Coordinates of C-alpha atoms in Angstrom, one line a residue:
M1 CA 81.0 112.5 116.2
S2 CA 84.1 114.4 115.0
Q3 CA 86.4 110.9 115.8
N4 CA 84.8 109.6 112.8
K5 CA 85.5 112.5 110.2
P6 CA 88.6 112.9 108.4
K7 CA 91.1 115.7 110.0
L8 CA 91.2 118.6 107.7
L9 CA 94.4 121.2 108.7
I10 CA 92.9 124.8 107.1
I11 CA 96.1 127.4 107.8
E12 CA 94.8 130.8 107.9
D13 CA 95.5 134.0 109.3
D14 CA 92.4 136.0 108.3
P15 CA 89.5 135.1 110.9
G16 CA 86.8 135.6 108.5
L17 CA 88.4 133.3 105.7
Q18 CA 89.4 130.7 108.8
K19 CA 85.1 130.3 109.6
Q20 CA 83.9 130.2 105.9
L21 CA 86.2 127.9 105.3
R22 CA 85.4 125.4 109.1
W23 CA 81.4 126.3 107.7
S24 CA 82.2 125.4 104.2
F25 CA 83.6 122.0 105.1
D26 CA 81.9 120.4 107.9
A27 CA 82.1 117.0 106.6
Y28 CA 85.4 116.8 107.8
D29 CA 86.8 117.4 111.4
V30 CA 88.7 120.9 110.5
V31 CA 91.4 122.4 112.8
V32 CA 92.6 125.7 112.3
A33 CA 96.4 127.6 112.4
D34 CA 97.1 130.9 111.2
D35 CA 101.0 130.7 111.3
R36 CA 103.4 128.5 110.7
E37 CA 104.7 127.2 114.5
S38 CA 100.7 126.6 115.1
A39 CA 100.4 124.7 111.9
L40 CA 103.7 122.9 112.1
A41 CA 102.1 122.4 115.7
Q42 CA 98.5 121.0 114.5
I43 CA 100.2 118.6 111.6
R44 CA 102.5 117.0 115.1
R45 CA 99.1 117.0 117.0
H46 CA 96.4 115.9 114.6
E47 CA 98.6 114.7 111.4
P48 CA 95.8 115.8 109.4
A49 CA 96.1 113.4 105.6
V50 CA 95.1 117.1 103.8
V51 CA 96.2 121.0 104.1
T52 CA 95.1 124.0 103.1
M53 CA 97.5 126.5 102.9
D54 CA 97.6 130.0 102.1
L55 CA 100.8 131.0 101.4
G56 CA 100.9 134.8 102.6
L57 CA 101.3 133.7 106.6
P58 CA 103.2 136.6 109.5
P59 CA 105.4 137.8 109.8
D60 CA 105.4 137.5 105.8
P61 CA 101.5 138.3 104.9
D62 CA 102.2 140.1 101.5
G63 CA 105.1 137.9 100.2
S64 CA 105.3 133.5 100.1
T65 CA 108.6 133.5 102.3
E66 CA 106.7 132.4 105.2
G67 CA 104.0 130.2 103.1
L68 CA 106.8 128.2 101.2
A69 CA 109.1 127.5 104.5
T70 CA 106.1 126.6 106.1
L71 CA 105.1 123.8 103.2
Q72 CA 108.5 122.7 103.0
Q73 CA 108.6 122.4 106.9
I74 CA 105.2 120.1 106.6
L75 CA 106.3 117.8 103.9
A76 CA 109.5 117.2 106.0
L77 CA 107.8 116.6 108.8
A78 CA 104.8 114.2 107.0
P79 CA 105.8 113.4 103.7
E80 CA 103.0 111.7 102.4
T81 CA 100.5 114.9 103.7
R82 CA 98.7 116.4 100.6
V83 CA 99.1 119.6 100.5
I84 CA 96.3 122.7 98.7
V85 CA 97.7 125.8 98.1
L86 CA 95.5 129.0 98.4
T87 CA 96.6 131.9 96.3
G88 CA 96.0 135.7 94.9
N89 CA 95.5 136.5 91.3
Q90 CA 98.8 137.4 90.6
D91 CA 100.6 134.9 92.5
R92 CA 101.1 131.4 90.2
A93 CA 105.1 131.9 90.0
N94 CA 105.1 130.7 93.5
A95 CA 101.7 128.5 93.1
V96 CA 104.2 127.2 91.0
K97 CA 106.9 126.4 92.5
A98 CA 104.9 125.3 95.8
I99 CA 103.6 123.1 93.3
A100 CA 107.8 121.8 92.6
M101 CA 108.3 121.7 96.0
G102 CA 105.9 118.9 96.5
A103 CA 102.5 120.6 97.3
Y104 CA 99.5 118.0 96.0
D105 CA 97.4 121.5 94.3
F106 CA 96.7 125.1 94.3
H107 CA 93.7 127.3 94.0
Q108 CA 93.1 130.4 93.7
K109 CA 91.7 133.0 96.4
P110 CA 89.2 133.4 96.9
P111 CA 88.1 130.0 97.3
E112 CA 85.0 128.6 96.2
P113 CA 83.8 126.4 98.6
E114 CA 81.8 123.5 95.5
V115 CA 85.3 123.9 93.8
L116 CA 87.4 123.6 96.3
N117 CA 85.4 120.6 98.2
L118 CA 86.1 118.9 94.9
V119 CA 89.5 119.2 94.9
I120 CA 90.1 118.1 98.9
Q121 CA 87.4 115.1 97.9
R122 CA 90.5 113.7 95.9
A123 CA 92.9 114.3 98.1
F124 CA 91.7 112.3 100.5
F125 CA 91.1 109.7 98.1
L126 CA 94.5 109.6 96.9
H127 CA 95.9 109.6 100.4
N128 CA 93.5 106.2 101.1
L129 CA 94.6 104.6 98.2
Q130 CA 98.5 105.3 99.4
E131 CA 98.1 104.2 102.4
E132 CA 96.5 101.6 101.8
N133 CA 98.8 100.3 99.0
R134 CA 102.2 100.8 101.1
R135 CA 100.3 99.0 104.7
M136 CA 100.0 95.8 101.6
Q137 CA 103.7 96.2 100.6
N138 CA 104.4 97.3 104.5
G139 CA 102.6 94.1 105.9
Q140 CA 104.8 91.7 103.9
A141 CA 108.1 94.0 103.6
D142 CA 108.1 94.3 107.1
S143 CA 109.4 91.2 107.0
P144 CA 111.3 88.5 105.3
M145 CA 108.2 86.0 104.8
A146 CA 104.6 86.7 104.1
G147 CA 102.6 85.6 107.4
V148 CA 104.5 86.6 109.7
I149 CA 104.6 89.7 111.4
S150 CA 107.8 91.0 113.4
R151 CA 109.9 93.6 113.9
D152 CA 112.3 91.9 116.5
P153 CA 115.6 92.0 115.4
G154 CA 116.3 87.8 116.3
M155 CA 112.9 86.5 114.5
L156 CA 113.6 89.0 111.5
K157 CA 116.7 87.1 111.5
L158 CA 115.0 83.7 111.7
C159 CA 112.7 84.1 109.3
R160 CA 116.0 85.1 107.0
S161 CA 117.5 82.2 107.3
I162 CA 114.1 79.8 106.8
E163 CA 114.5 82.4 103.8
K164 CA 118.2 79.8 103.1
V165 CA 116.9 77.4 104.1
A166 CA 113.1 76.8 101.6
P167 CA 114.6 76.0 98.1
T168 CA 117.1 73.6 99.6
S169 CA 115.5 69.5 99.6
A170 CA 116.8 69.6 103.8
S171 CA 114.4 68.7 106.1
V172 CA 113.8 71.3 108.9
M173 CA 113.1 71.3 112.8
L174 CA 111.0 73.8 114.1
L175 CA 111.6 73.6 117.7
G176 CA 109.8 76.6 119.9
E177 CA 106.8 76.4 122.9
S178 CA 103.4 75.8 122.4
G179 CA 101.8 78.7 120.5
T180 CA 105.0 80.8 118.3
G181 CA 103.8 79.8 115.2
K182 CA 105.0 76.9 114.1
E183 CA 102.9 76.0 111.7
V184 CA 103.2 79.6 110.0
L185 CA 106.7 79.0 109.7
A186 CA 106.2 75.3 107.7
R187 CA 103.8 76.9 105.6
A188 CA 106.1 80.0 105.1
V189 CA 108.8 77.4 104.2
H190 CA 106.1 75.3 101.7
A191 CA 105.4 78.7 100.5
I192 CA 108.7 80.1 99.1
S193 CA 109.9 76.9 98.0
P194 CA 110.2 75.2 95.0
R195 CA 107.0 73.3 95.7
A196 CA 104.6 75.7 96.3
K197 CA 102.3 74.8 93.8
E198 CA 102.2 71.4 95.2
R199 CA 100.3 70.2 98.6
F200 CA 101.3 70.9 102.4
V201 CA 99.8 68.5 103.9
A202 CA 99.8 68.7 107.9
I203 CA 99.1 65.7 110.8
N204 CA 99.1 66.7 114.7
C205 CA 101.1 63.3 115.9
A206 CA 99.9 64.0 120.0
A207 CA 96.1 64.9 118.4
I208 CA 96.0 61.2 116.4
P209 CA 95.5 57.9 118.4
E210 CA 98.4 55.3 118.2
N211 CA 96.3 52.5 116.7
L212 CA 95.0 55.2 114.1
L213 CA 98.0 56.7 113.4
E214 CA 99.5 54.9 111.2
S215 CA 97.0 54.2 109.2
E216 CA 96.8 58.0 108.5
L217 CA 100.5 58.6 108.4
F218 CA 100.9 55.3 105.4
G219 CA 97.3 54.6 104.1
Y220 CA 96.0 51.5 103.7
E221 CA 94.7 48.5 101.1
K222 CA 91.1 47.5 101.1
G223 CA 90.4 44.4 103.5
A224 CA 94.0 45.0 105.2
F225 CA 91.9 45.2 108.7
T226 CA 88.2 45.4 109.8
G227 CA 86.1 48.2 108.3
A228 CA 88.8 49.1 105.4
A229 CA 86.6 49.2 102.9
K230 CA 89.0 50.7 100.5
Q231 CA 92.0 51.4 99.5
T232 CA 93.0 54.6 100.9
K233 CA 95.9 56.5 100.7
G234 CA 97.8 58.5 103.7
K235 CA 99.0 61.3 104.4
V236 CA 102.3 61.1 103.5
E237 CA 101.2 59.8 100.2
L238 CA 99.1 62.2 99.6
A239 CA 101.9 64.8 100.5
H240 CA 103.5 63.9 96.9
G241 CA 105.5 65.9 95.3
G242 CA 104.7 68.6 98.1
T243 CA 105.4 69.7 101.8
F244 CA 104.5 66.8 104.3
F245 CA 104.1 68.8 108.4
L246 CA 104.7 66.5 111.1
D247 CA 103.3 68.0 114.3
E248 CA 104.2 67.3 117.3
V249 CA 106.5 64.7 116.2
G250 CA 107.8 64.2 119.8
D251 CA 104.9 62.0 120.6
L252 CA 105.4 59.6 117.3
P253 CA 105.4 55.6 119.1
M254 CA 108.6 54.4 118.8
A255 CA 106.6 52.0 116.2
L256 CA 106.3 54.6 113.7
Q257 CA 109.4 56.2 114.1
A258 CA 110.7 52.8 112.7
K259 CA 108.6 52.8 110.1
L260 CA 109.4 57.1 109.1
L261 CA 112.5 56.2 109.9
R262 CA 112.8 53.5 106.9
F263 CA 110.5 55.8 104.6
L264 CA 113.7 58.8 105.2
Q265 CA 116.4 56.2 104.2
E266 CA 114.8 54.5 101.1
R267 CA 111.9 57.1 100.5
V268 CA 109.5 54.3 99.4
I269 CA 106.2 53.7 101.5
E270 CA 104.1 50.3 102.4
R271 CA 100.3 51.3 102.7
I272 CA 98.6 48.4 105.7
G273 CA 98.0 45.0 104.3
G274 CA 100.6 46.2 101.1
H275 CA 103.2 44.4 99.9
E276 CA 104.2 47.6 97.3
E277 CA 106.3 49.6 97.9
I278 CA 104.6 52.9 96.3
P279 CA 107.6 55.5 96.2
V280 CA 107.0 59.1 97.3
D281 CA 109.2 62.5 96.9
V282 CA 107.9 65.0 99.7
R283 CA 109.9 67.7 102.0
I284 CA 110.0 67.0 105.4
V285 CA 108.9 69.6 107.9
C286 CA 108.6 68.6 111.6
A287 CA 107.8 70.5 114.7
T288 CA 107.6 70.2 118.9
H289 CA 107.7 72.1 122.1
Q290 CA 109.8 68.6 123.8
K291 CA 113.1 68.5 123.8
L292 CA 114.2 65.6 121.2
K293 CA 117.8 65.8 123.1
E294 CA 116.5 64.8 126.7
L295 CA 114.4 62.5 124.8
C296 CA 116.5 60.5 122.8
S297 CA 118.4 60.3 125.6
T298 CA 116.1 58.9 127.9
G299 CA 115.6 56.2 124.8
R300 CA 112.2 57.8 124.4
F301 CA 112.8 59.1 120.7
R302 CA 115.2 57.4 118.5
E303 CA 118.0 59.3 117.8
D304 CA 119.2 58.2 114.0
L305 CA 115.7 59.8 113.3
Y306 CA 116.1 62.5 115.4
Y307 CA 119.5 63.5 113.1
R308 CA 117.4 62.3 109.7
L309 CA 114.3 65.2 110.6
S310 CA 116.8 67.6 112.0
E311 CA 119.4 69.1 109.2
I312 CA 118.2 72.2 110.0
V313 CA 117.1 73.0 113.4
V314 CA 115.1 76.8 113.9
T315 CA 114.3 77.9 117.8
I316 CA 111.3 79.8 117.3
P317 CA 111.5 82.8 120.4
P318 CA 108.5 82.9 122.9
L319 CA 106.8 86.0 122.2
R320 CA 108.1 87.1 125.9
N321 CA 111.7 88.1 123.4
R322 CA 110.7 89.4 120.9
Q323 CA 111.5 92.5 121.1
G324 CA 108.6 95.0 120.8
D325 CA 106.0 92.1 119.4
A326 CA 103.1 91.7 122.2
A327 CA 102.1 95.4 120.9
L328 CA 102.6 94.9 117.0
L329 CA 101.1 91.9 117.2
A330 CA 98.0 93.0 119.4
H331 CA 97.6 95.9 116.9
H332 CA 97.4 92.8 114.0
F333 CA 94.2 91.2 115.8
K334 CA 92.8 93.9 116.5
N335 CA 92.3 94.7 113.0
K336 CA 91.5 91.6 111.8
F337 CA 88.7 90.6 114.3
C338 CA 87.6 94.3 113.7
A339 CA 86.7 93.6 110.1
Q340 CA 85.7 89.3 111.4
E341 CA 83.4 90.4 113.5
S342 CA 81.8 94.0 111.6
R343 CA 82.7 96.2 114.1
P344 CA 84.0 99.7 113.4
T345 CA 87.7 100.6 113.6
L346 CA 88.6 100.0 117.8
H347 CA 91.8 101.7 119.5
F348 CA 93.7 100.1 122.8
S349 CA 93.7 103.0 125.4
P350 CA 97.4 103.5 126.9
D351 CA 96.5 101.0 130.5
A352 CA 95.3 97.9 127.3
I353 CA 99.2 98.7 125.8
A354 CA 100.5 98.9 129.2
A355 CA 98.9 95.9 130.3
I356 CA 99.9 93.9 126.7
E357 CA 103.5 94.8 127.1
G358 CA 103.7 94.1 131.0
Y359 CA 102.5 90.5 130.2
A360 CA 104.7 87.3 129.8
W361 CA 102.3 86.1 127.4
P362 CA 102.8 82.4 128.6
G363 CA 101.0 81.3 125.7
N364 CA 102.8 82.8 123.3
V365 CA 100.2 83.7 119.9
R366 CA 97.8 81.4 120.0
E367 CA 96.9 83.1 123.6
M368 CA 97.2 86.8 122.2
E369 CA 95.0 86.6 119.5
N370 CA 92.3 84.4 121.5
C371 CA 93.0 87.3 124.1
V372 CA 92.8 90.0 122.0
K373 CA 89.6 88.7 119.8
R374 CA 88.0 88.6 123.1
A375 CA 88.6 91.9 124.1
V376 CA 87.3 93.4 120.6
I377 CA 84.1 91.1 121.5
M378 CA 83.8 92.4 124.8
A379 CA 84.8 96.2 124.3
D380 CA 81.6 98.5 124.9
G381 CA 83.2 101.9 123.3
P382 CA 85.3 102.6 120.5
T383 CA 88.1 102.0 122.6
I384 CA 89.7 98.6 124.2
V385 CA 90.8 99.4 127.6
A386 CA 92.7 97.0 130.2
D387 CA 89.6 95.2 131.8
D388 CA 88.8 94.4 127.8
L389 CA 91.9 92.1 128.1
G390 CA 91.3 90.4 131.4
L391 CA 94.8 90.0 132.1
P392 CA 96.9 90.0 135.2
E393 CA 99.3 92.4 135.9
G394 CA 102.8 90.9 135.5
D395 CA 106.3 90.9 134.1
T396 CA 109.0 88.9 133.3
P397 CA 112.6 89.8 135.2
V398 CA 115.3 90.3 132.0
E399 CA 119.6 89.8 132.5
E400 CA 120.3 93.6 131.9
P401 CA 123.9 93.4 130.2
L402 CA 127.1 95.9 131.7
N403 CA 128.4 97.5 128.8
L404 CA 127.7 100.9 128.7
R405 CA 127.5 101.4 125.0
Q406 CA 125.0 98.0 124.3
V407 CA 123.0 99.5 127.3
R408 CA 122.7 102.3 125.0
D409 CA 122.2 100.8 121.0
E410 CA 120.4 98.0 123.0
A411 CA 117.5 101.1 124.9
E412 CA 118.0 103.0 122.0
Q413 CA 116.9 100.0 119.7
G414 CA 114.3 99.1 122.2
A415 CA 112.5 102.2 122.6
I416 CA 112.2 102.5 118.6
V417 CA 110.6 99.4 118.3
K418 CA 108.4 100.1 120.9
A419 CA 106.8 103.3 120.2
L420 CA 106.8 102.1 116.8
A421 CA 104.8 99.3 118.1
R422 CA 102.3 101.4 120.1
A423 CA 102.2 104.3 117.1
D424 CA 100.5 101.1 115.0
G425 CA 103.6 102.2 112.5
N426 CA 102.7 105.2 112.9
I427 CA 106.1 107.4 112.1
V428 CA 104.9 111.0 113.1
K429 CA 103.4 109.5 116.6
A430 CA 106.6 107.4 117.4
S431 CA 108.3 110.7 116.9
E432 CA 106.3 112.5 119.4
M433 CA 106.4 109.9 121.8
L434 CA 110.6 109.5 121.8
G435 CA 110.7 113.3 122.1
I436 CA 112.7 113.2 118.0
S437 CA 111.7 114.8 115.1
R438 CA 111.1 113.0 112.0
P439 CA 114.0 113.1 110.2
T440 CA 115.9 111.9 113.2
M441 CA 113.6 109.2 113.9
Y442 CA 114.8 107.8 110.5
D443 CA 118.4 108.6 110.8
L444 CA 117.8 106.7 114.1
M445 CA 115.6 103.3 111.9
N446 CA 118.4 103.4 109.8
R447 CA 121.5 102.9 111.8
H448 CA 119.2 100.1 113.5
G449 CA 118.0 98.1 110.8
I450 CA 114.3 98.6 111.6
K451 CA 111.9 98.9 109.0
S452 CA 109.0 101.3 108.5
G453 CA 105.6 99.1 110.0
T454 CA 102.4 99.4 108.4

């Protein structure tokens, strides 16, 4: 049961008072410490949101120097922790000093359990509120664009390039393997463009039969063909003022390629069976997993259309090449589907994380999403284990650079990104994994340009 209770650390060197406080706060998972060293060890191990602390700690039980030094180290190690200082009647000056150093509140000894319990409840509430706010902010700040979840430097650089392109009218071509998130990026282009308030209309050229695709794109007039009972606008016309997304554009038939090219040149369309030219103002974003230049060389795709569509080309890396993103996305989808399926919060076991990071993910982010959803549904207990994922063991060999400084920097950056991903963005956990202090962790993250996670 204790794993569902909030962690409360009590720092007190009096065994009798320790026992009394532990008994008074059975609503929490209470851990105790009786000196500075054990207190810092408990902070690293349990990451309690709230701490109660006696300022009189050994070797200075009658003074406050050791208590204030412990407070300073706790706040340096875990700045978000709410520390409630317990002081004697004659120690108000040191209590005020502790508040100035960053303590959350103070309470006089001997403690009144009911009053102290209210202070602790308020501290937990404030901590949870600020944590939720931080998660919401970092969920957007981690990536240049909302909806794109990544800490991979290459992916973040790609997102910043899209940020520069989005305000323009240039056509954008998104290239990448199936499942890499081309439509997510297409929607991001629309969302941060001046056209964001208008419609985003998408069509998959590979999913619609050739004989229906033209009417889907350009619409038709009443009586244009059997079954055309009324005038119908096409997807291009419906996107007027907004963004039109052509997915799998490499599958567009040659006849429609010519008609699409004319639209891109003239910015007018004609419905099937109609004779009126209709001006349409849309931003074109297209995507494909195929190599369009090769299709052009074999005559399966018009070269002039290719150049019209590819004013800006963005190549999305596969998930296996995105540093640390496998674990990061796994945590994201796990949290998403726990909420969606009304399941208590689940956690990945170490072997599950190892399996996620060792798998090549040929289906990319889409495969990851489906895999984690299945694992959330199938997990028996509070932990997702490797068997729940159903992944084969595997690894993707990577050619290593030979420059020593480059190897060292890349290894350092990779270790930090991987630790943050495994710890689901928790700085303290990631620092423990790497065997470094929290300030050192922040220094290294600043050096490598890595933003803090959620």
